[in-house]
mmCIF file of C-alpha atoms in Angstrom:
data_model
loop_
_atom_site.group_PDB
_atom_site.id
_atom_site.type_symbol
_atom_site.label_atom_id
_atom_site.label_comp_id
_atom_site.label_asym_id
_atom_site.label_seq_id
_atom_site.Cartn_x
_atom_site.Cartn_y
_atom_site.Cartn_z
ATOM 1 C CA UNK A 1 -91.818 30.324 19.114
ATOM 2 C CA UNK A 2 -88.154 30.695 19.995
ATOM 3 C CA UNK A 3 -86.803 27.153 20.164
ATOM 4 C CA UNK A 4 -84.205 24.922 18.547
ATOM 5 C CA UNK A 5 -86.626 23.450 15.988
ATOM 6 C CA UNK A 6 -85.161 22.860 12.541
ATOM 7 C CA UNK A 7 -88.348 21.761 10.770
ATOM 8 C CA UNK A 8 -91.730 23.429 10.437
ATOM 9 C CA UNK A 9 -94.652 22.181 12.505
ATOM 10 C CA UNK A 10 -96.877 22.486 9.441
ATOM 11 C CA UNK A 11 -95.580 21.324 6.074
ATOM 12 C CA UNK A 12 -96.875 20.007 2.754
ATOM 13 C CA UNK A 13 -94.474 18.228 0.415
ATOM 14 C CA UNK A 14 -95.259 16.912 -3.062
ATOM 15 C CA UNK A 15 -93.506 13.810 -4.360
ATOM 16 C CA UNK A 16 -93.583 12.720 -8.005
ATOM 17 C CA UNK A 17 -92.588 9.197 -9.003
ATOM 18 C CA UNK A 18 -91.131 7.565 -12.118
ATOM 19 C CA UNK A 19 -94.496 5.970 -12.982
ATOM 20 C CA UNK A 20 -96.133 9.423 -13.141
ATOM 21 C CA UNK A 21 -97.959 9.197 -9.827
ATOM 22 C CA UNK A 22 -97.871 12.105 -7.395
ATOM 23 C CA UNK A 23 -98.242 12.132 -3.618
ATOM 24 C CA UNK A 24 -98.662 15.131 -1.353
ATOM 25 C CA UNK A 25 -97.466 14.398 2.176
ATOM 26 C CA UNK A 26 -98.799 16.904 4.653
ATOM 27 C CA UNK A 27 -98.071 17.301 8.344
ATOM 28 C CA UNK A 28 -100.135 19.845 10.241
ATOM 29 C CA UNK A 29 -99.902 20.544 13.944
ATOM 30 C CA UNK A 30 -101.490 22.877 16.433
ATOM 31 C CA UNK A 31 -105.120 22.058 15.571
ATOM 32 C CA UNK A 32 -104.915 23.367 12.016
ATOM 33 C CA UNK A 33 -107.088 20.682 10.434
ATOM 34 C CA UNK A 34 -110.485 19.110 10.989
ATOM 35 C CA UNK A 35 -109.467 15.511 10.171
ATOM 36 C CA UNK A 36 -107.804 15.006 13.569
ATOM 37 C CA UNK A 37 -111.062 15.283 15.519
ATOM 38 C CA UNK A 38 -109.714 17.880 17.936
ATOM 39 C CA UNK A 39 -106.230 16.396 18.378
ATOM 40 C CA UNK A 40 -103.133 18.569 18.036
ATOM 41 C CA UNK A 41 -101.284 16.620 15.367
ATOM 42 C CA UNK A 42 -102.051 14.333 12.470
ATOM 43 C CA UNK A 43 -100.897 13.061 9.106
ATOM 44 C CA UNK A 44 -102.894 13.040 5.890
ATOM 45 C CA UNK A 45 -102.040 11.740 2.422
ATOM 46 C CA UNK A 46 -103.844 13.280 -0.568
ATOM 47 C CA UNK A 47 -104.297 11.551 -3.927
ATOM 48 C CA UNK A 48 -106.190 12.172 -7.152
ATOM 49 C CA UNK A 49 -109.314 10.258 -6.024
ATOM 50 C CA UNK A 50 -109.295 10.926 -2.309
ATOM 51 C CA UNK A 51 -107.175 11.215 0.800
ATOM 52 C CA UNK A 52 -105.999 9.115 3.737
ATOM 53 C CA UNK A 53 -105.946 10.259 7.361
ATOM 54 C CA UNK A 54 -103.742 8.228 9.697
ATOM 55 C CA UNK A 55 -105.850 6.165 12.111
ATOM 56 C CA UNK A 56 -109.083 7.211 10.338
ATOM 57 C CA UNK A 57 -109.016 5.739 6.835
ATOM 58 C CA UNK A 58 -109.543 6.750 3.199
ATOM 59 C CA UNK A 59 -112.079 9.406 2.120
ATOM 60 C CA UNK A 60 -113.422 11.054 -1.033
ATOM 61 C CA UNK A 61 -113.214 14.784 -1.681
ATOM 62 C CA UNK A 62 -116.989 15.197 -1.288
ATOM 63 C CA UNK A 63 -117.806 18.650 0.098
ATOM 64 C CA UNK A 64 -118.607 18.926 3.774
ATOM 65 C CA UNK A 65 -117.104 18.224 7.162
ATOM 66 C CA UNK A 66 -115.299 14.984 7.943
ATOM 67 C CA UNK A 67 -118.457 13.288 9.235
ATOM 68 C CA UNK A 68 -120.155 14.039 5.868
ATOM 69 C CA UNK A 69 -117.377 12.653 3.667
ATOM 70 C CA UNK A 70 -117.690 9.286 1.999
ATOM 71 C CA UNK A 71 -115.318 6.605 3.272
ATOM 72 C CA UNK A 72 -113.455 4.716 0.540
ATOM 73 C CA UNK A 73 -113.535 0.991 1.335
ATOM 74 C CA UNK A 74 -110.245 -0.855 1.314
ATOM 75 C CA UNK A 75 -110.114 -4.361 -0.159
ATOM 76 C CA UNK A 76 -107.898 -5.804 2.578
ATOM 77 C CA UNK A 77 -108.065 -3.382 5.517
ATOM 78 C CA UNK A 78 -105.163 -3.389 7.918
ATOM 79 C CA UNK A 79 -106.438 -4.331 11.384
ATOM 80 C CA UNK A 80 -105.961 -1.830 14.196
ATOM 81 C CA UNK A 81 -102.920 -3.026 16.050
ATOM 82 C CA UNK A 82 -103.279 -1.166 19.315
ATOM 83 C CA UNK A 83 -100.916 1.285 20.911
ATOM 84 C CA UNK A 84 -97.518 1.520 19.171
ATOM 85 C CA UNK A 85 -95.748 1.848 22.508
ATOM 86 C CA UNK A 86 -97.256 -1.415 23.771
ATOM 87 C CA UNK A 87 -95.729 -3.180 20.768
ATOM 88 C CA UNK A 88 -92.412 -1.383 21.120
ATOM 89 C CA UNK A 89 -91.953 -2.232 24.804
ATOM 90 C CA UNK A 90 -93.133 -5.809 24.257
ATOM 91 C CA UNK A 91 -90.460 -6.217 21.565
ATOM 92 C CA UNK A 92 -87.770 -4.598 23.739
ATOM 93 C CA UNK A 93 -88.578 -7.016 26.564
ATOM 94 C CA UNK A 94 -88.807 -10.119 24.373
ATOM 95 C CA UNK A 95 -86.063 -9.085 21.924
ATOM 96 C CA UNK A 96 -88.274 -10.539 19.152
ATOM 97 C CA UNK A 97 -88.847 -8.576 15.934
ATOM 98 C CA UNK A 98 -92.241 -10.274 15.481
ATOM 99 C CA UNK A 99 -93.510 -8.501 18.627
ATOM 100 C CA UNK A 100 -93.245 -5.170 16.807
ATOM 101 C CA UNK A 101 -96.303 -3.726 15.043
ATOM 102 C CA UNK A 102 -94.181 -3.122 11.917
ATOM 103 C CA UNK A 103 -90.907 -4.350 10.518
ATOM 104 C CA UNK A 104 -87.761 -2.260 10.624
ATOM 105 C CA UNK A 105 -88.030 -1.833 6.834
ATOM 106 C CA UNK A 106 -91.652 -0.611 7.181
ATOM 107 C CA UNK A 107 -90.530 1.908 9.803
ATOM 108 C CA UNK A 108 -87.687 3.087 7.579
ATOM 109 C CA UNK A 109 -89.958 3.514 4.559
ATOM 110 C CA UNK A 110 -92.576 5.398 6.569
ATOM 111 C CA UNK A 111 -89.955 7.910 7.724
ATOM 112 C CA UNK A 112 -88.197 8.466 4.389
ATOM 113 C CA UNK A 113 -90.779 10.917 3.023
ATOM 114 C CA UNK A 114 -90.574 13.017 6.201
ATOM 115 C CA UNK A 115 -86.787 13.235 5.955
ATOM 116 C CA UNK A 116 -86.805 13.981 2.219
ATOM 117 C CA UNK A 117 -89.353 16.765 2.716
ATOM 118 C CA UNK A 118 -87.361 18.247 5.591
ATOM 119 C CA UNK A 119 -84.171 18.191 3.518
ATOM 120 C CA UNK A 120 -85.904 20.056 0.672
ATOM 121 C CA UNK A 121 -87.282 22.538 3.228
ATOM 122 C CA UNK A 122 -83.843 23.216 4.693
ATOM 123 C CA UNK A 123 -82.266 23.660 1.267
ATOM 124 C CA UNK A 124 -85.262 25.703 0.044
ATOM 125 C CA UNK A 125 -85.526 23.851 -3.276
ATOM 126 C CA UNK A 126 -86.807 20.770 -5.045
ATOM 127 C CA UNK A 127 -84.635 17.666 -4.989
ATOM 128 C CA UNK A 128 -84.273 14.472 -7.016
ATOM 129 C CA UNK A 129 -83.849 11.276 -5.014
ATOM 130 C CA UNK A 130 -82.889 7.841 -6.334
ATOM 131 C CA UNK A 131 -84.607 5.196 -4.178
ATOM 132 C CA UNK A 132 -82.301 2.453 -5.504
ATOM 133 C CA UNK A 133 -79.102 4.136 -4.300
ATOM 134 C CA UNK A 134 -80.860 6.026 -1.474
ATOM 135 C CA UNK A 135 -78.997 9.161 -2.526
ATOM 136 C CA UNK A 136 -79.969 12.501 -4.005
ATOM 137 C CA UNK A 137 -78.918 12.534 -7.641
ATOM 138 C CA UNK A 138 -75.887 14.716 -8.324
ATOM 139 C CA UNK A 139 -76.433 16.773 -5.168
ATOM 140 C CA UNK A 140 -73.586 16.573 -2.665
ATOM 141 C CA UNK A 141 -75.119 19.295 -0.476
ATOM 142 C CA UNK A 142 -78.408 17.388 -0.087
ATOM 143 C CA UNK A 143 -76.623 14.054 0.470
ATOM 144 C CA UNK A 144 -74.952 15.528 3.559
ATOM 145 C CA UNK A 145 -78.388 15.445 5.225
ATOM 146 C CA UNK A 146 -78.707 11.665 4.800
ATOM 147 C CA UNK A 147 -76.394 10.902 7.709
ATOM 148 C CA UNK A 148 -74.270 12.661 10.255
ATOM 149 C CA UNK A 149 -70.924 12.268 11.950
ATOM 150 C CA UNK A 150 -71.266 9.968 14.923
ATOM 151 C CA UNK A 151 -69.361 10.128 18.177
ATOM 152 C CA UNK A 152 -66.521 7.658 18.468
ATOM 153 C CA UNK A 153 -67.869 4.372 19.718
ATOM 154 C CA UNK A 154 -71.423 5.154 18.541
ATOM 155 C CA UNK A 155 -70.938 4.851 14.779
ATOM 156 C CA UNK A 156 -73.678 3.241 12.725
ATOM 157 C CA UNK A 157 -72.121 0.554 10.518
ATOM 158 C CA UNK A 158 -72.572 0.825 6.748
ATOM 159 C CA UNK A 159 -74.462 -2.327 5.763
ATOM 160 C CA UNK A 160 -74.589 -1.962 2.000
#
C-alpha cells in the first residue's frame, strides 16, 4: 500500500524486564490471526504459560483452534466496561475523570509498549529503556522519538 504510514500493520516486539520476565507484544491486522474471530485487528500478549487476547481473555497453548483452547481463569476478573467511546464521551461531557473507563496513567502505560516497539522498528535495532526516567539509556537518537516539537501555543508542558 502506498500511504503515509510510519509503522507496520503487523508487528511483534519482545520486551525483557529487570526481574527476568519477558513479554512479546504482538499487533496483527488484516485478518492475519484466528484469535480475533473474524475481525480485522486485535492485540495478543504471549507469556511462558499462555497468552492473552484483548476482549477475550487468557488461554493455554493447548493445540487446536481458539474454541478448543483452555481458558485460564483469572482470580479477580476485570468486568467488561462497555464501549470505550461511551466512557470517553461521558467523561468529556461531565468533565469528570471517574467517568472514564481507565485512568490517564492506565492509558499512558497501555500505550508505552506500542511506542517503544515502533521506535525500535524505525531505528531497526534493539533499545534499552529506563522506566524510572522514561528515557532510552544513553541513546540520544532514540530519545528524539519520545516527543516532538509543538507549534507555538500548543506546547505540552513538562510536568516532571
